[in-house]
Amino acid sequence: AQKVTQAQTEISVVEKEDVTLDCVYETRDTTYYLFWYKQPPSGELVFLIRRNSFDEQNEISGRYSWNFQKSTSSFNFTITASQVVDSAVYFCALLQETSGSRLTFGEGTQLTVNP
Amino acid sequence: GAGVSQTPSNKVTEKGKYVELRCDPISGHTALYWYRQSLGQGPEFLIYFQGTGAADDSGLPNDRFFAVRPEGSVSTLKIQRTERGDSAVYLCASSLNRLGKVNEQFFGPGTRLTVL
């Protein structure tokens, strides 16, 4: 069985605060891939990052960083110095090698950054 | 280059009617996916095409739903005898997926289907 849990339904911060979005996944596969997508109010899902299960190295891209920990089955996403334009719904997703190419999404976290 | 496009952007229909939703993937992408997103939830997988064939259609909820991709590019999702519960945003995505390698999926803007 595969499952993605994003326990934070909504988060509200003030601009320039740092914020971390949590993602916990369940899988029995040893080979799998994790993704983060952003869905702004316009509705289109925007790809942010992909990691495979063999690469636990954390990644930083500008104000975005990702912390992948297999020991806790977590793939958390941090936005540093948040901006109003970061306001969106963020989805974590899992792709298992044995489940073909389907993505299993979490329920999403609505992030609101207030000026 | 152009991203994934979907038409129409909005579709309102009456219960029992037939609808077709179209997806144009990114040029050169061999894999195409359909997902359905209900309000306040994450997208749910419906069907995956690799080339012209449906490699995985296990996510289709019932036999009222059908999808085709006859030439390995454009895909059409078809829903017969629509029900109010079919109301959702239908998302299409495409990816390279060459030589068995997993690539990220790029999504279109979606078609919002409302069944009255």
PDB file of C-alpha atoms in Angstrom, chain A residues 9-109:
ATOM      1  CA  THR A   9      -4.186  21.368   6.291  1.00  0.00           C
ATOM      2  CA  GLU A  10      -3.564  25.111   6.485  1.00  0.00           C
ATOM      3  CA  ILE A  11      -0.627  27.273   7.512  1.00  0.00           C
ATOM      4  CA  SER A  12      -0.638  31.036   7.788  1.00  0.00           C
ATOM      5  CA  VAL A  13       2.545  33.067   8.184  1.00  0.00           C
ATOM      6  CA  VAL A  14       3.657  36.649   7.880  1.00  0.00           C
ATOM      7  CA  GLU A  15       5.954  37.620   5.049  1.00  0.00           C
ATOM      8  CA  LYS A  16       9.658  36.921   5.652  1.00  0.00           C
ATOM      9  CA  GLU A  17       8.951  34.126   8.108  1.00  0.00           C
ATOM     10  CA  ASP A  18      10.378  30.689   7.426  1.00  0.00           C
ATOM     11  CA  VAL A  19       7.837  27.891   7.060  1.00  0.00           C
ATOM     12  CA  THR A  20       8.149  24.103   6.853  1.00  0.00           C
ATOM     13  CA  LEU A  21       5.579  21.891   5.184  1.00  0.00           C
ATOM     14  CA  ASP A  22       5.553  18.309   6.427  1.00  0.00           C
ATOM     15  CA  CYS A  23       5.182  15.186   4.321  1.00  0.00           C
ATOM     16  CA  VAL A  24       5.173  11.598   5.584  1.00  0.00           C
ATOM     17  CA  TYR A  25       4.899   8.682   3.190  1.00  0.00           C
ATOM     18  CA  GLU A  26       4.247   4.953   3.379  1.00  0.00           C
ATOM     19  CA  THR A  27       5.569   2.409   0.924  1.00  0.00           C
ATOM     20  CA  ARG A  28       6.841  -1.159   0.906  1.00  0.00           C
ATOM     21  CA  ASP A  29       8.991  -0.583  -2.147  1.00  0.00           C
ATOM     22  CA  THR A  30      12.722  -0.024  -1.879  1.00  0.00           C
ATOM     23  CA  THR A  31      12.703   2.035  -5.065  1.00  0.00           C
ATOM     24  CA  TYR A  32      10.393   5.007  -5.096  1.00  0.00           C
ATOM     25  CA  TYR A  33      10.301   8.693  -5.968  1.00  0.00           C
ATOM     26  CA  LEU A  34       9.043  11.693  -4.046  1.00  0.00           C
ATOM     27  CA  PHE A  35       7.779  14.936  -5.500  1.00  0.00           C
ATOM     28  CA  TRP A  36       6.559  18.344  -4.436  1.00  0.00           C
ATOM     29  CA  TYR A  37       4.117  20.351  -6.517  1.00  0.00           C
ATOM     30  CA  LYS A  38       2.741  23.862  -6.037  1.00  0.00           C
ATOM     31  CA  GLN A  39      -0.843  24.722  -6.970  1.00  0.00           C
ATOM     32  CA  PRO A  40      -1.393  28.512  -6.997  1.00  0.00           C
ATOM     33  CA  PRO A  41      -4.888  30.011  -7.123  1.00  0.00           C
ATOM     34  CA  SER A  42      -4.807  29.731 -10.917  1.00  0.00           C
ATOM     35  CA  GLY A  43      -5.073  25.968 -10.424  1.00  0.00           C
ATOM     36  CA  GLU A  44      -2.202  24.609 -12.484  1.00  0.00           C
ATOM     37  CA  LEU A  45       0.123  22.200 -10.677  1.00  0.00           C
ATOM     38  CA  VAL A  46       3.736  23.341 -10.891  1.00  0.00           C
ATOM     39  CA  PHE A  47       6.539  20.811 -10.465  1.00  0.00           C
ATOM     40  CA  LEU A  48       9.094  21.789  -7.809  1.00  0.00           C
ATOM     41  CA  ILE A  49      11.334  18.800  -7.106  1.00  0.00           C
ATOM     42  CA  ARG A  50      11.821  15.062  -7.548  1.00  0.00           C
ATOM     43  CA  ARG A  51      13.953  12.799  -5.346  1.00  0.00           C
ATOM     44  CA  ASN A  52      14.586   9.094  -5.629  1.00  0.00           C
ATOM     45  CA  SER A  53      14.791   6.750  -2.677  1.00  0.00           C
ATOM     46  CA  PHE A  54      18.519   6.194  -3.059  1.00  0.00           C
ATOM     47  CA  ASP A  55      19.436   9.834  -2.775  1.00  0.00           C
ATOM     48  CA  GLU A  56      18.966  11.234   0.712  1.00  0.00           C
ATOM     49  CA  GLN A  57      21.034  14.306   0.077  1.00  0.00           C
ATOM     50  CA  ASN A  58      19.128  17.427   1.023  1.00  0.00           C
ATOM     51  CA  GLU A  59      18.614  19.990  -1.686  1.00  0.00           C
ATOM     52  CA  ILE A  60      18.442  23.756  -1.751  1.00  0.00           C
ATOM     53  CA  SER A  61      17.105  25.868  -4.581  1.00  0.00           C
ATOM     54  CA  GLY A  62      17.031  29.549  -3.793  1.00  0.00           C
ATOM     55  CA  ARG A  63      14.610  30.062  -0.905  1.00  0.00           C
ATOM     56  CA  TYR A  64      13.390  26.467  -1.134  1.00  0.00           C
ATOM     57  CA  SER A  65      14.985  23.496   0.606  1.00  0.00           C
ATOM     58  CA  TRP A  66      13.990  19.875   1.052  1.00  0.00           C
ATOM     59  CA  ASN A  67      14.870  17.464   3.840  1.00  0.00           C
ATOM     60  CA  PHE A  68      14.543  13.778   2.901  1.00  0.00           C
ATOM     61  CA  GLN A  69      14.861  11.311   5.790  1.00  0.00           C
ATOM     62  CA  LYS A  70      14.208   7.650   5.053  1.00  0.00           C
ATOM     63  CA  SER A  71      14.493   6.761   8.747  1.00  0.00           C
ATOM     64  CA  THR A  72      11.313   8.715   9.461  1.00  0.00           C
ATOM     65  CA  SER A  73       9.749   8.335   5.970  1.00  0.00           C
ATOM     66  CA  SER A  74       9.570  12.089   5.652  1.00  0.00           C
ATOM     67  CA  PHE A  75      10.231  14.561   2.868  1.00  0.00           C
ATOM     68  CA  ASN A  76       9.722  18.017   4.320  1.00  0.00           C
ATOM     69  CA  PHE A  77       9.794  21.281   2.419  1.00  0.00           C
ATOM     70  CA  THR A  78      11.025  24.583   3.851  1.00  0.00           C
ATOM     71  CA  ILE A  79      10.515  28.022   2.404  1.00  0.00           C
ATOM     72  CA  THR A  80      12.914  30.600   3.789  1.00  0.00           C
ATOM     73  CA  ALA A  81      11.916  34.245   4.002  1.00  0.00           C
ATOM     74  CA  SER A  82       8.436  33.565   2.656  1.00  0.00           C
ATOM     75  CA  GLN A  83       6.781  35.952   0.205  1.00  0.00           C
ATOM     76  CA  VAL A  84       3.154  36.660  -0.636  1.00  0.00           C
ATOM     77  CA  VAL A  85       3.669  34.954  -4.013  1.00  0.00           C
ATOM     78  CA  ASP A  86       4.392  31.705  -2.158  1.00  0.00           C
ATOM     79  CA  SER A  87       0.725  31.521  -1.176  1.00  0.00           C
ATOM     80  CA  ALA A  88      -0.624  28.328  -2.729  1.00  0.00           C
ATOM     81  CA  VAL A  89      -1.571  24.749  -1.999  1.00  0.00           C
ATOM     82  CA  TYR A  90       1.471  22.508  -1.854  1.00  0.00           C
ATOM     83  CA  PHE A  91       1.240  18.798  -2.595  1.00  0.00           C
ATOM     84  CA  CYS A  92       3.661  16.043  -1.761  1.00  0.00           C
ATOM     85  CA  ALA A  93       3.453  12.960  -3.982  1.00  0.00           C
ATOM     86  CA  LEU A  94       4.880   9.445  -4.127  1.00  0.00           C
ATOM     87  CA  LEU A  95       5.607   7.200  -7.091  1.00  0.00           C
ATOM     88  CA  GLN A  96       6.307   3.538  -6.381  1.00  0.00           C
ATOM     89  CA  GLU A  97       8.260   1.498  -8.868  1.00  0.00           C
ATOM     90  CA  THR A  98       5.833  -1.399  -8.508  1.00  0.00           C
ATOM     91  CA  SER A  99       2.807   0.813  -9.120  1.00  0.00           C
ATOM     92  CA  GLY A 100       3.860   1.917 -12.563  1.00  0.00           C
ATOM     93  CA  SER A 101       3.894   5.609 -13.175  1.00  0.00           C
ATOM     94  CA  ARG A 102       0.987   6.769 -11.066  1.00  0.00           C
ATOM     95  CA  LEU A 103       1.513   9.538  -8.549  1.00  0.00           C
ATOM     96  CA  THR A 104      -0.126   9.216  -5.151  1.00  0.00           C
ATOM     97  CA  PHE A 105      -0.758  12.658  -3.731  1.00  0.00           C
ATOM     98  CA  GLY A 106      -1.246  13.877  -0.200  1.00  0.00           C
ATOM     99  CA  GLU A 107      -4.221  16.045   0.690  1.00  0.00           C
ATOM    100  CA  GLY A 108      -2.179  19.212   0.318  1.00  0.00           C
ATOM    101  CA  THR A 109      -1.254  22.090   2.612  1.00  0.00           C
TER     102      THR A 109
END
